[in-house]
Amino acid sequence: CTLWKEPLLSLHNKTTHRFDFTFHIYINIYIFQFFCQMGDPIQLKEEGNKHFQAGDIDKAIECYTKAIKVCQDKKVLAVIYRNRSACYLKKENYANAASDATKAIDVDAKDIKALYRRCQALEKLGKLDMAFKDVQRCATLEPKNKTFLETLRRLGAEIQSKLKTTFSTDSRVQNMFDILFDEESEKDKKEKAANNLIVLSREDAGAERIFQNNGVTLLLNMIETGKPEMILAAVRTLSGMCTGHKARVSHGEIALAACNLFQCINDSLTGGDTREYGKEADLVMDPSKDLKTILLSLLEMVASKKVSGHGRDQALNLLSKNVPRKEKKEQDHSKTLFTIDHGLKKILKVCGQVPELPDQLPLTENTQLIASVLLNKLYDDLKCDPERNNFRDICDEYIKYVHETFNMDKTIHAINCISGLLQGPFDVGNALVGRQGIMEMMVALCGSEREVDQMVAVEALIHASSKMSRASFIITNGVSLLKDIYKQTKNEKIKIRALVGLCKLGSAGGDDYSLRQFAEGSTEKLAKQCRKWLCNPQIDTKTRKWAIEGLAYLTNDADVKDDFVEDEPAMQAMFELSRDKTILYAVACILVNCTNSYEKKEILPELVQLAKFSKQHVPEQHPKDKKDFVEKRVKRLLKAGVTSALAVMVKADNTILTDQTKEMLARVFLALSEDPRDRGTIVAQGGGKALIPLALEGTEAGKVKASHVIAKIAAISNPEIAFPGERVYEVIRPLVNLLHTDRDGMQNYEALRGLTNLAGFSEKLRVKIVKEKALPEIENYMFEENDQIRLAATECMCNLVTCKEVQDRYLEDGNDKLKLLVLLCGEDDDKLQIAAAGALAMITAAQKKLCTKMTLVTSQWLEILQRLCLHTNAQVQHRGLVIVYNMLNSDNSDLAKKLIESELLEILSVVGKAEDNPKRQEAIDAARTCLVKAMDLGLIKPFTNFPPK
C-alpha cells in the first residue's frame, strides 16, 4: 500500500488511463488481502518472534497460532509449536506449554529446546518424575550444559525429599494411631499424638495420607471409646480431613459420629466452600442423599436423651444456619420443608422441656431460646399460605396430643411449648393461645400449689401479652392474679416473673403517654424493684436476667428511662449480664428505648386536629421524650461504656443474634453517633469494628442504619484508626449501598463524604471504590440539585480522578462527564469550584488529550478558565492556573497559541508580576511557570522586569 500511494495520488486528477489504472489497483489490493488472510507461516513466525522479543506475549501467541493453522511443513510446524510453548511459559499457562512442547518433540525427539521447555512446564505442574526424565535426556544430548546439570540435580533432590516425606507421613500416621489405641501409652504421649494428627489433617497431603491409611475407620473407633480426649481428637481430625473435600465425606457415618462436622461437610457438598480442588469435585455426583442423611441425623440428635445439652445446642445451631435460605431470592427451600415434615415435633419437644421436672432432656440455658429462633426461621422461610397452614397444623396437633393426655406434667410441657412458639413464630403461638381452654389453663396454673406450675404459667402469660389486644384481655383477667402471686409468693424466681408480667402489661401502650395502663408512678416503682434485683449479686444470674426483661418493657416510659440512665450501677450490671446470649434482645430493647431510636411515625399537625375533631385517639409524646432529654440520656450511656457492651453483643453467636436484634443494635449505634464529637468515643471503644458485620448482615433497615453510622465515622475520622488493617476495605461496600436512589438525602450525603475521605487516603482504596461500581452513582449525584450533595459528589470525584479507570471514563466519547466538570468550575460556590477545578487540574495533568477535549465540550471553556484565574479565592485561582499550564504543556501547539492570544496572557502577566505573598504564593508561582512555558514554546518574549523567584 505504501508503494502504491504516490502513483495513486499523482493520477488522481488525470483523466487518461484513469479507469485502467484504478482497475489494476483494485485487483492488486484484492490479491494482497487474499494472501494476508491466508498468511505466510514463515512470515507469521518471524512476526511472532519480534513480538516475543518486544515482550508482547499475547501478540506473539496470536501470530504463532495463525502460522500453525496454515503451515504444511512439519519441521517448521515443530519450531512454531516450540516457540508458542515458550510464550505459554511466560504466561504461566503450564498445561498448554507442555502440550505444545510435546507436539514439537513428536516431530523431532532430539529437539533439546522443546524437551527443556516441557521439563519446565511439568515441574510447575508438580509432575517432577516426568520433568526429571526430560531434563535427563537434555543432559544426555548436551552433557556439558551447566543449566541441564543443575536442573537435573535439583529435581533429583526434590523427588527424593517428596518420597521421604510421603513414606515418613505414612509411618507417622500409623505410629500416632498405635499410640492412641495403646492402653499402656503415657498420657503425655497420647496428647502429643492426638495434636500431631489434628495438625496433619489440616494439610492437604497429610489429610490424604490419613484417609488412604484407613483413617476414617480408626477415627470412628476412637469416638466409640467414649473417652472425651479421644472423641475430641477424632472430631477435630475429621473436621480437618473433610473441609472442602467431597471425595472424603460421602459417608453418612461421619455425620452420625459428630454433629460439628456437619458444617464443613455441608459446605463441601453444597458448594459453600468455593475453593478449587481440581477433579475432586467430580467424584461425588449427587450429594442430596448424603445431605438428607446428615439432616436426619441432626434432627435425631435434637430430641435424643443421649445427647448432651451443648451437643443439642450445636445441632440446633447447625440446623438454623444451614436449613433456611440465605436469601429469599433463592427458589429452593426444600430443606426447610423436609425439616418441618421430619423434625418440627422434635424441635417443639425441646421448647416444651421444663428442667425442674424429672425425665427431661439435657439442656443448657440457651437451648430453648435457640429452638425458638430455629422455629421462627423455618416459619419465615415458607413461601405460601398452604405451607404455613401445614406448619400451624403440625404445632396444633402436637399441643393437642400433649395437652389431652390428662397428665399435669404433660400439660405444663404443652404450655411451655406455646411459650417457645410465642418467642419464635408469634402468630402461630398466638393462634394456639386462642384455642379453647389454653388461656384458662394458664390462669389456673398460676394458682397451683406447685412452684414449677406457677413459674411456667407466669412465663406463658408474659409471652402471650406481646400484642396489645391480648394484653387487654390479660389486664382484665390476670393482673390481679399476677399481683397476688407477686405479693404472696416467697420464691424469688416466681416473684420476679410475676413482676415482669406486670411490667409488660404496664407497658402495653408503648411510648404513647396517654395510654398508661397503671396508675401514675406505678411503672417507676416496678422499675425500681427491677433495678434493685439487677444490682444484687447475691441473687442468681437467671433471676437477675428476668429483671432485665422487665426493664425492657418498662423503659417505654420516659420517666423510667431517665431513672435508669441515672443509675450507673444498674447500667454496669446490665452490660455485664449482656455477655449472656439469652438476654441480647432484652438489652437491645432497653437501649433502643433509652435512645428513642425506635421507628417513629411522623404525625402531621393537621391530622392531629382532624383526629381530635372526630374524637379519635391521638398519641401523645411524653415531655421527657423530647430531643434535649434524649441527648442527655445518650451522653450518659456513652459515659457508662455502652459502645464496648454493644461490641461484645455483636460478637455473639449468629443463631442468638437474630436479624431483629442486629437491627436494634444498629439503631442504637445511629443514635449514639448523632453528635460528631461522640464519634471518636465510639471508635475508641471498638464501635468501628462492630458496625461492619451489622452493615453486611441482617434486615435491610438494619444494614442501612449501620452503614449510615459507618459513613458518619468515615467522613471525619482517620481510616487507619477507625477501621485498622484490612478492615478498612470492608467499609466500602456499605458506603456504596447508601448511594442508591432509594436512600434518603442525608444518607447519600454522609456516604459521599465518607467515600471522599477514604478516596483521599490511598490508591488501593480508590481502586476498591471503583471495583464496587460506585462511579456511576457518584457521577449522578454531581448533577444533583441539592447543593450539599452535589458538592460532596464533586469532592469525592476530585479524590478519585487520579485512578486510571476514572481517567479512562473521561477519555471516552459520547458522554458529558468532562463538560459537567468544566461547567461546575463556573459555579458561584467557592467550595464547589475548588473541588471541580482540582479534579480538572489533576485529570488534565494525567491525560493530555483531555486538554484538547475540554475545549470541545463547551464553548464557555475559555471564559470559565479566565474566571478561575482571576478568582479572589487563592485556592480556586491556583487550580485555574494549573489547568492553564496543563493546556500549554499538552503538546497541542494550536491550543497553546490560542490561550496566549487570548486575555489569559494579560491575566498571567498581572498575577506573575505580583509581589511575593505567602497567602497567594502558590497562584503567583503557577502563573510564572505558565509564562516560562509560553516563552519556551516561543509564544512570548522574556519579560524585562520579571521579578526573580
PDB file of N, CA, C and O in Angstrom, residues 692 707 709-736 738-739 750-770 772 774 778 792 795-800 802-803:
ATOM      1  N   ILE A 692     -19.267  -3.165  61.137  1.00  0.00           N
ATOM      2  CA  ILE A 692     -19.117  -3.801  59.815  1.00  0.00           C
ATOM      3  C   ILE A 692     -20.035  -5.007  59.652  1.00  0.00           C
ATOM      4  O   ILE A 692     -20.777  -5.097  58.666  1.00  0.00           O
ATOM      5  N   SER A 707     -24.768   1.090  58.084  1.00  0.00           N
ATOM      6  CA  SER A 707     -23.959   1.718  57.031  1.00  0.00           C
ATOM      7  C   SER A 707     -23.919   3.232  57.205  1.00  0.00           C
ATOM      8  O   SER A 707     -22.888   3.871  56.964  1.00  0.00           O
ATOM      9  N   VAL A 709     -24.066   4.848  60.040  1.00  0.00           N
ATOM     10  CA  VAL A 709     -23.129   5.149  61.132  1.00  0.00           C
ATOM     11  C   VAL A 709     -21.690   5.067  60.621  1.00  0.00           C
ATOM     12  O   VAL A 709     -20.846   5.921  60.943  1.00  0.00           O
ATOM     13  N   ILE A 710     -21.398   4.039  59.825  1.00  0.00           N
ATOM     14  CA  ILE A 710     -20.061   3.906  59.244  1.00  0.00           C
ATOM     15  C   ILE A 710     -19.726   5.141  58.414  1.00  0.00           C
ATOM     16  O   ILE A 710     -18.598   5.663  58.460  1.00  0.00           O
ATOM     17  N   ALA A 711     -20.703   5.624  57.654  1.00  0.00           N
ATOM     18  CA  ALA A 711     -20.484   6.822  56.828  1.00  0.00           C
ATOM     19  C   ALA A 711     -20.183   8.028  57.706  1.00  0.00           C
ATOM     20  O   ALA A 711     -19.284   8.824  57.390  1.00  0.00           O
ATOM     21  N   LYS A 712     -20.912   8.178  58.792  1.00  0.00           N
ATOM     22  CA  LYS A 712     -20.675   9.301  59.698  1.00  0.00           C
ATOM     23  C   LYS A 712     -19.265   9.259  60.279  1.00  0.00           C
ATOM     24  O   LYS A 712     -18.578  10.288  60.394  1.00  0.00           O
ATOM     25  N   ILE A 713     -18.828   8.046  60.651  1.00  0.00           N
ATOM     26  CA  ILE A 713     -17.486   7.899  61.229  1.00  0.00           C
ATOM     27  C   ILE A 713     -16.415   8.087  60.157  1.00  0.00           C
ATOM     28  O   ILE A 713     -15.419   8.784  60.361  1.00  0.00           O
ATOM     29  N   ALA A 714     -16.623   7.462  58.986  1.00  0.00           N
ATOM     30  CA  ALA A 714     -15.632   7.534  57.910  1.00  0.00           C
ATOM     31  C   ALA A 714     -15.442   8.953  57.392  1.00  0.00           C
ATOM     32  O   ALA A 714     -14.369   9.299  56.895  1.00  0.00           O
ATOM     33  N   ALA A 715     -16.472   9.784  57.508  1.00  0.00           N
ATOM     34  CA  ALA A 715     -16.410  11.147  56.960  1.00  0.00           C
ATOM     35  C   ALA A 715     -15.457  12.047  57.732  1.00  0.00           C
ATOM     36  O   ALA A 715     -14.878  12.975  57.154  1.00  0.00           O
ATOM     37  N   ILE A 716     -15.262  11.778  59.029  1.00  0.00           N
ATOM     38  CA  ILE A 716     -14.474  12.709  59.846  1.00  0.00           C
ATOM     39  C   ILE A 716     -13.306  12.050  60.572  1.00  0.00           C
ATOM     40  O   ILE A 716     -12.586  12.726  61.290  1.00  0.00           O
ATOM     41  N   SER A 717     -13.112  10.741  60.374  1.00  0.00           N
ATOM     42  CA  SER A 717     -12.079  10.029  61.135  1.00  0.00           C
ATOM     43  C   SER A 717     -10.932   9.591  60.237  1.00  0.00           C
ATOM     44  O   SER A 717     -11.107   9.427  59.021  1.00  0.00           O
ATOM     45  N   ASN A 718      -9.797   9.384  60.848  1.00  0.00           N
ATOM     46  CA  ASN A 718      -8.672   8.784  60.143  1.00  0.00           C
ATOM     47  C   ASN A 718      -8.988   7.308  59.908  1.00  0.00           C
ATOM     48  O   ASN A 718      -9.181   6.561  60.868  1.00  0.00           O
ATOM     49  N   PRO A 719      -9.054   6.866  58.650  1.00  0.00           N
ATOM     50  CA  PRO A 719      -9.438   5.468  58.378  1.00  0.00           C
ATOM     51  C   PRO A 719      -8.532   4.451  59.069  1.00  0.00           C
ATOM     52  O   PRO A 719      -8.990   3.380  59.449  1.00  0.00           O
ATOM     53  N   GLU A 720      -7.261   4.779  59.218  1.00  0.00           N
ATOM     54  CA  GLU A 720      -6.327   3.841  59.857  1.00  0.00           C
ATOM     55  C   GLU A 720      -6.693   3.584  61.310  1.00  0.00           C
ATOM     56  O   GLU A 720      -6.438   2.506  61.841  1.00  0.00           O
ATOM     57  N   ILE A 721      -7.278   4.579  61.956  1.00  0.00           N
ATOM     58  CA  ILE A 721      -7.647   4.449  63.365  1.00  0.00           C
ATOM     59  C   ILE A 721      -9.050   3.865  63.504  1.00  0.00           C
ATOM     60  O   ILE A 721      -9.291   2.967  64.304  1.00  0.00           O
ATOM     61  N   ALA A 722      -9.976   4.388  62.706  1.00  0.00           N
ATOM     62  CA  ALA A 722     -11.374   3.942  62.809  1.00  0.00           C
ATOM     63  C   ALA A 722     -11.565   2.508  62.346  1.00  0.00           C
ATOM     64  O   ALA A 722     -12.312   1.732  62.950  1.00  0.00           O
ATOM     65  N   PHE A 723     -10.875   2.136  61.257  1.00  0.00           N
ATOM     66  CA  PHE A 723     -11.026   0.792  60.677  1.00  0.00           C
ATOM     67  C   PHE A 723      -9.627   0.254  60.362  1.00  0.00           C
ATOM     68  O   PHE A 723      -9.207   0.241  59.205  1.00  0.00           O
ATOM     69  N   PRO A 724      -8.890  -0.170  61.377  1.00  0.00           N
ATOM     70  CA  PRO A 724      -7.485  -0.546  61.161  1.00  0.00           C
ATOM     71  C   PRO A 724      -7.305  -1.801  60.304  1.00  0.00           C
ATOM     72  O   PRO A 724      -8.183  -2.661  60.228  1.00  0.00           O
ATOM     73  N   GLY A 725      -6.133  -1.881  59.657  1.00  0.00           N
ATOM     74  CA  GLY A 725      -5.778  -3.070  58.873  1.00  0.00           C
ATOM     75  C   GLY A 725      -6.640  -3.233  57.640  1.00  0.00           C
ATOM     76  O   GLY A 725      -7.074  -2.274  57.004  1.00  0.00           O
ATOM     77  N   GLU A 726      -6.916  -4.481  57.305  1.00  0.00           N
ATOM     78  CA  GLU A 726      -7.704  -4.801  56.110  1.00  0.00           C
ATOM     79  C   GLU A 726      -9.173  -4.460  56.275  1.00  0.00           C
ATOM     80  O   GLU A 726      -9.924  -4.453  55.306  1.00  0.00           O
ATOM     81  N   ARG A 727      -9.570  -4.155  57.505  1.00  0.00           N
ATOM     82  CA  ARG A 727     -10.985  -3.874  57.768  1.00  0.00           C
ATOM     83  C   ARG A 727     -11.472  -2.641  57.006  1.00  0.00           C
ATOM     84  O   ARG A 727     -12.653  -2.517  56.694  1.00  0.00           O
ATOM     85  N   VAL A 728     -10.553  -1.730  56.693  1.00  0.00           N
ATOM     86  CA  VAL A 728     -10.955  -0.502  56.010  1.00  0.00           C
ATOM     87  C   VAL A 728     -11.553  -0.791  54.633  1.00  0.00           C
ATOM     88  O   VAL A 728     -12.426  -0.054  54.157  1.00  0.00           O
ATOM     89  N   TYR A 729     -11.124  -1.888  54.008  1.00  0.00           N
ATOM     90  CA  TYR A 729     -11.653  -2.231  52.685  1.00  0.00           C
ATOM     91  C   TYR A 729     -13.085  -2.778  52.775  1.00  0.00           C
ATOM     92  O   TYR A 729     -13.830  -2.738  51.802  1.00  0.00           O
ATOM     93  N   GLU A 730     -13.458  -3.276  53.958  1.00  0.00           N
ATOM     94  CA  GLU A 730     -14.798  -3.833  54.133  1.00  0.00           C
ATOM     95  C   GLU A 730     -15.868  -2.754  54.256  1.00  0.00           C
ATOM     96  O   GLU A 730     -17.056  -3.046  54.088  1.00  0.00           O
ATOM     97  N   VAL A 731     -15.461  -1.516  54.553  1.00  0.00           N
ATOM     98  CA  VAL A 731     -16.458  -0.468  54.754  1.00  0.00           C
ATOM     99  C   VAL A 731     -16.903   0.156  53.428  1.00  0.00           C
ATOM    100  O   VAL A 731     -17.893   0.894  53.400  1.00  0.00           O
ATOM    101  N   ILE A 732     -16.184  -0.136  52.347  1.00  0.00           N
ATOM    102  CA  ILE A 732     -16.524   0.481  51.056  1.00  0.00           C
ATOM    103  C   ILE A 732     -17.914   0.061  50.604  1.00  0.00           C
ATOM    104  O   ILE A 732     -18.741   0.888  50.213  1.00  0.00           O
ATOM    105  N   ARG A 733     -18.201  -1.240  50.646  1.00  0.00           N
ATOM    106  CA  ARG A 733     -19.486  -1.739  50.137  1.00  0.00           C
ATOM    107  C   ARG A 733     -20.675  -1.136  50.882  1.00  0.00           C
ATOM    108  O   ARG A 733     -21.638  -0.696  50.251  1.00  0.00           O
ATOM    109  N   PRO A 734     -20.665  -1.098  52.237  1.00  0.00           N
ATOM    110  CA  PRO A 734     -21.794  -0.447  52.921  1.00  0.00           C
ATOM    111  C   PRO A 734     -21.986   1.014  52.503  1.00  0.00           C
ATOM    112  O   PRO A 734     -23.126   1.472  52.380  1.00  0.00           O
ATOM    113  N   LEU A 735     -20.886   1.726  52.289  1.00  0.00           N
ATOM    114  CA  LEU A 735     -21.000   3.132  51.884  1.00  0.00           C
ATOM    115  C   LEU A 735     -21.592   3.246  50.480  1.00  0.00           C
ATOM    116  O   LEU A 735     -22.429   4.111  50.216  1.00  0.00           O
ATOM    117  N   VAL A 736     -21.156   2.370  49.576  1.00  0.00           N
ATOM    118  CA  VAL A 736     -21.685   2.396  48.210  1.00  0.00           C
ATOM    119  C   VAL A 736     -23.180   2.062  48.218  1.00  0.00           C
ATOM    120  O   VAL A 736     -23.956   2.634  47.439  1.00  0.00           O
ATOM    121  N   LEU A 738     -25.291   2.951  50.301  1.00  0.00           N
ATOM    122  CA  LEU A 738     -26.040   4.137  50.708  1.00  0.00           C
ATOM    123  C   LEU A 738     -26.232   5.130  49.562  1.00  0.00           C
ATOM    124  O   LEU A 738     -26.979   6.094  49.701  1.00  0.00           O
ATOM    125  N   LEU A 739     -25.551   4.909  48.447  1.00  0.00           N
ATOM    126  CA  LEU A 739     -25.670   5.820  47.310  1.00  0.00           C
ATOM    127  C   LEU A 739     -26.892   5.529  46.447  1.00  0.00           C
ATOM    128  O   LEU A 739     -27.218   6.312  45.553  1.00  0.00           O
ATOM    129  N   GLU A 750     -23.847  11.678  53.605  1.00  0.00           N
ATOM    130  CA  GLU A 750     -22.848  11.125  54.533  1.00  0.00           C
ATOM    131  C   GLU A 750     -21.985  10.071  53.841  1.00  0.00           C
ATOM    132  O   GLU A 750     -20.779   9.995  54.062  1.00  0.00           O
ATOM    133  N   ALA A 751     -22.608   9.250  52.980  1.00  0.00           N
ATOM    134  CA  ALA A 751     -21.847   8.220  52.260  1.00  0.00           C
ATOM    135  C   ALA A 751     -20.824   8.852  51.329  1.00  0.00           C
ATOM    136  O   ALA A 751     -19.674   8.395  51.244  1.00  0.00           O
ATOM    137  N   LEU A 752     -21.213   9.903  50.626  1.00  0.00           N
ATOM    138  CA  LEU A 752     -20.287  10.592  49.721  1.00  0.00           C
ATOM    139  C   LEU A 752     -19.122  11.211  50.490  1.00  0.00           C
ATOM    140  O   LEU A 752     -17.967  11.148  50.044  1.00  0.00           O
ATOM    141  N   ARG A 753     -19.420  11.772  51.642  1.00  0.00           N
ATOM    142  CA  ARG A 753     -18.332  12.354  52.467  1.00  0.00           C
ATOM    143  C   ARG A 753     -17.381  11.270  52.968  1.00  0.00           C
ATOM    144  O   ARG A 753     -16.161  11.457  52.982  1.00  0.00           O
ATOM    145  N   GLY A 754     -17.957  10.140  53.370  1.00  0.00           N
ATOM    146  CA  GLY A 754     -17.110   9.029  53.823  1.00  0.00           C
ATOM    147  C   GLY A 754     -16.229   8.505  52.707  1.00  0.00           C
ATOM    148  O   GLY A 754     -15.026   8.255  52.897  1.00  0.00           O
ATOM    149  N   LEU A 755     -16.796   8.333  51.515  1.00  0.00           N
ATOM    150  CA  LEU A 755     -16.016   7.860  50.372  1.00  0.00           C
ATOM    151  C   LEU A 755     -14.954   8.878  49.964  1.00  0.00           C
ATOM    152  O   LEU A 755     -13.862   8.507  49.529  1.00  0.00           O
ATOM    153  N   THR A 756     -15.257  10.162  50.099  1.00  0.00           N
ATOM    154  CA  THR A 756     -14.274  11.209  49.795  1.00  0.00           C
ATOM    155  C   THR A 756     -13.057  11.070  50.689  1.00  0.00           C
ATOM    156  O   THR A 756     -11.914  11.135  50.229  1.00  0.00           O
ATOM    157  N   ASN A 757     -13.304  10.875  51.980  1.00  0.00           N
ATOM    158  CA  ASN A 757     -12.199  10.725  52.928  1.00  0.00           C
ATOM    159  C   ASN A 757     -11.370   9.484  52.625  1.00  0.00           C
ATOM    160  O   ASN A 757     -10.141   9.517  52.619  1.00  0.00           O
ATOM    161  N   LEU A 758     -12.049   8.376  52.336  1.00  0.00           N
ATOM    162  CA  LEU A 758     -11.340   7.132  52.034  1.00  0.00           C
ATOM    163  C   LEU A 758     -10.568   7.238  50.712  1.00  0.00           C
ATOM    164  O   LEU A 758      -9.444   6.747  50.595  1.00  0.00           O
ATOM    165  N   ALA A 759     -11.184   7.888  49.703  1.00  0.00           N
ATOM    166  CA  ALA A 759     -10.537   8.016  48.393  1.00  0.00           C
ATOM    167  C   ALA A 759      -9.282   8.861  48.473  1.00  0.00           C
ATOM    168  O   ALA A 759      -8.347   8.689  47.669  1.00  0.00           O
ATOM    169  N   GLY A 760      -9.224   9.762  49.421  1.00  0.00           N
ATOM    170  CA  GLY A 760      -8.034  10.593  49.580  1.00  0.00           C
ATOM    171  C   GLY A 760      -6.944   9.930  50.387  1.00  0.00           C
ATOM    172  O   GLY A 760      -5.863  10.505  50.574  1.00  0.00           O
ATOM    173  N   PHE A 761      -7.211   8.695  50.847  1.00  0.00           N
ATOM    174  CA  PHE A 761      -6.267   8.042  51.752  1.00  0.00           C
ATOM    175  C   PHE A 761      -5.222   7.206  51.020  1.00  0.00           C
ATOM    176  O   PHE A 761      -4.047   7.253  51.332  1.00  0.00           O
ATOM    177  N   SER A 762      -5.644   6.395  50.027  1.00  0.00           N
ATOM    178  CA  SER A 762      -4.671   5.543  49.322  1.00  0.00           C
ATOM    179  C   SER A 762      -5.217   5.116  47.967  1.00  0.00           C
ATOM    180  O   SER A 762      -6.427   5.116  47.739  1.00  0.00           O
ATOM    181  N   GLU A 763      -4.295   4.725  47.079  1.00  0.00           N
ATOM    182  CA  GLU A 763      -4.683   4.268  45.748  1.00  0.00           C
ATOM    183  C   GLU A 763      -5.467   2.967  45.819  1.00  0.00           C
ATOM    184  O   GLU A 763      -6.408   2.747  45.060  1.00  0.00           O
ATOM    185  N   LYS A 764      -5.116   2.087  46.753  1.00  0.00           N
ATOM    186  CA  LYS A 764      -5.826   0.810  46.891  1.00  0.00           C
ATOM    187  C   LYS A 764      -7.301   1.035  47.228  1.00  0.00           C
ATOM    188  O   LYS A 764      -8.177   0.330  46.723  1.00  0.00           O
ATOM    189  N   LEU A 765      -7.555   2.014  48.081  1.00  0.00           N
ATOM    190  CA  LEU A 765      -8.943   2.306  48.435  1.00  0.00           C
ATOM    191  C   LEU A 765      -9.692   2.897  47.249  1.00  0.00           C
ATOM    192  O   LEU A 765     -10.871   2.609  47.037  1.00  0.00           O
ATOM    193  N   ARG A 766      -9.007   3.720  46.460  1.00  0.00           N
ATOM    194  CA  ARG A 766      -9.654   4.274  45.270  1.00  0.00           C
ATOM    195  C   ARG A 766     -10.022   3.162  44.290  1.00  0.00           C
ATOM    196  O   ARG A 766     -11.119   3.148  43.725  1.00  0.00           O
ATOM    197  N   VAL A 767      -9.115   2.216  44.109  1.00  0.00           N
ATOM    198  CA  VAL A 767      -9.389   1.087  43.213  1.00  0.00           C
ATOM    199  C   VAL A 767     -10.555   0.259  43.743  1.00  0.00           C
ATOM    200  O   VAL A 767     -11.424  -0.181  42.975  1.00  0.00           O
ATOM    201  N   LYS A 768     -10.602   0.067  45.060  1.00  0.00           N
ATOM    202  CA  LYS A 768     -11.692  -0.696  45.675  1.00  0.00           C
ATOM    203  C   LYS A 768     -13.033   0.005  45.457  1.00  0.00           C
ATOM    204  O   LYS A 768     -14.052  -0.643  45.156  1.00  0.00           O
ATOM    205  N   ILE A 769     -13.059   1.324  45.581  1.00  0.00           N
ATOM    206  CA  ILE A 769     -14.290   2.088  45.353  1.00  0.00           C
ATOM    207  C   ILE A 769     -14.760   1.910  43.919  1.00  0.00           C
ATOM    208  O   ILE A 769     -15.953   1.717  43.653  1.00  0.00           O
ATOM    209  N   VAL A 770     -13.824   1.949  42.978  1.00  0.00           N
ATOM    210  CA  VAL A 770     -14.177   1.770  41.564  1.00  0.00           C
ATOM    211  C   VAL A 770     -14.713   0.365  41.320  1.00  0.00           C
ATOM    212  O   VAL A 770     -15.706   0.167  40.623  1.00  0.00           O
ATOM    213  N   GLU A 772     -16.254  -1.537  43.328  1.00  0.00           N
ATOM    214  CA  GLU A 772     -17.593  -1.697  43.912  1.00  0.00           C
ATOM    215  C   GLU A 772     -18.663  -0.953  43.112  1.00  0.00           C
ATOM    216  O   GLU A 772     -19.806  -0.810  43.560  1.00  0.00           O
ATOM    217  N   ALA A 774     -19.057   2.226  42.252  1.00  0.00           N
ATOM    218  CA  ALA A 774     -19.587   3.453  42.846  1.00  0.00           C
ATOM    219  C   ALA A 774     -19.581   4.624  41.874  1.00  0.00           C
ATOM    220  O   ALA A 774     -20.322   5.591  42.074  1.00  0.00           O
ATOM    221  N   ILE A 778     -21.824   8.190  41.909  1.00  0.00           N
ATOM    222  CA  ILE A 778     -21.170   9.452  42.264  1.00  0.00           C
ATOM    223  C   ILE A 778     -21.370  10.473  41.146  1.00  0.00           C
ATOM    224  O   ILE A 778     -21.666  11.648  41.398  1.00  0.00           O
ATOM    225  N   ALA A 792     -20.542  17.328  47.736  1.00  0.00           N
ATOM    226  CA  ALA A 792     -19.922  16.098  48.268  1.00  0.00           C
ATOM    227  C   ALA A 792     -19.524  15.152  47.139  1.00  0.00           C
ATOM    228  O   ALA A 792     -18.445  14.546  47.172  1.00  0.00           O
ATOM    229  N   GLU A 795     -16.435  16.615  45.321  1.00  0.00           N
ATOM    230  CA  GLU A 795     -15.232  16.424  46.141  1.00  0.00           C
ATOM    231  C   GLU A 795     -14.762  14.977  46.081  1.00  0.00           C
ATOM    232  O   GLU A 795     -13.557  14.699  46.021  1.00  0.00           O
ATOM    233  N   CYS A 796     -15.718  14.052  46.097  1.00  0.00           N
ATOM    234  CA  CYS A 796     -15.371  12.631  46.003  1.00  0.00           C
ATOM    235  C   CYS A 796     -14.710  12.336  44.658  1.00  0.00           C
ATOM    236  O   CYS A 796     -13.690  11.647  44.598  1.00  0.00           O
ATOM    237  N   MET A 797     -15.273  12.865  43.580  1.00  0.00           N
ATOM    238  CA  MET A 797     -14.697  12.659  42.257  1.00  0.00           C
ATOM    239  C   MET A 797     -13.310  13.287  42.163  1.00  0.00           C
ATOM    240  O   MET A 797     -12.412  12.740  41.513  1.00  0.00           O
ATOM    241  N   CYS A 798     -13.119  14.430  42.819  1.00  0.00           N
ATOM    242  CA  CYS A 798     -11.808  15.083  42.828  1.00  0.00           C
ATOM    243  C   CYS A 798     -10.735  14.162  43.396  1.00  0.00           C
ATOM    244  O   CYS A 798      -9.605  14.124  42.903  1.00  0.00           O
ATOM    245  N   ASN A 799     -11.100  13.392  44.427  1.00  0.00           N
ATOM    246  CA  ASN A 799     -10.138  12.463  45.027  1.00  0.00           C
ATOM    247  C   ASN A 799      -9.976  11.175  44.230  1.00  0.00           C
ATOM    248  O   ASN A 799      -9.021  10.429  44.434  1.00  0.00           O
ATOM    249  N   LEU A 800     -10.919  10.896  43.330  1.00  0.00           N
ATOM    250  CA  LEU A 800     -10.877   9.649  42.565  1.00  0.00           C
ATOM    251  C   LEU A 800     -10.201   9.792  41.202  1.00  0.00           C
ATOM    252  O   LEU A 800      -9.836   8.785  40.588  1.00  0.00           O
ATOM    253  N   THR A 802      -7.379  10.524  40.160  1.00  0.00           N
ATOM    254  CA  THR A 802      -6.018  10.006  39.977  1.00  0.00           C
ATOM    255  C   THR A 802      -6.025   8.525  39.606  1.00  0.00           C
ATOM    256  O   THR A 802      -4.997   7.980  39.215  1.00  0.00           O
ATOM    257  N   CYS A 803      -7.171   7.882  39.750  1.00  0.00           N
ATOM    258  CA  CYS A 803      -7.301   6.458  39.421  1.00  0.00           C
ATOM    259  C   CYS A 803      -7.427   6.295  37.901  1.00  0.00           C
ATOM    260  O   CYS A 803      -8.189   7.001  37.243  1.00  0.00           O
TER     261      CYS A 803
END
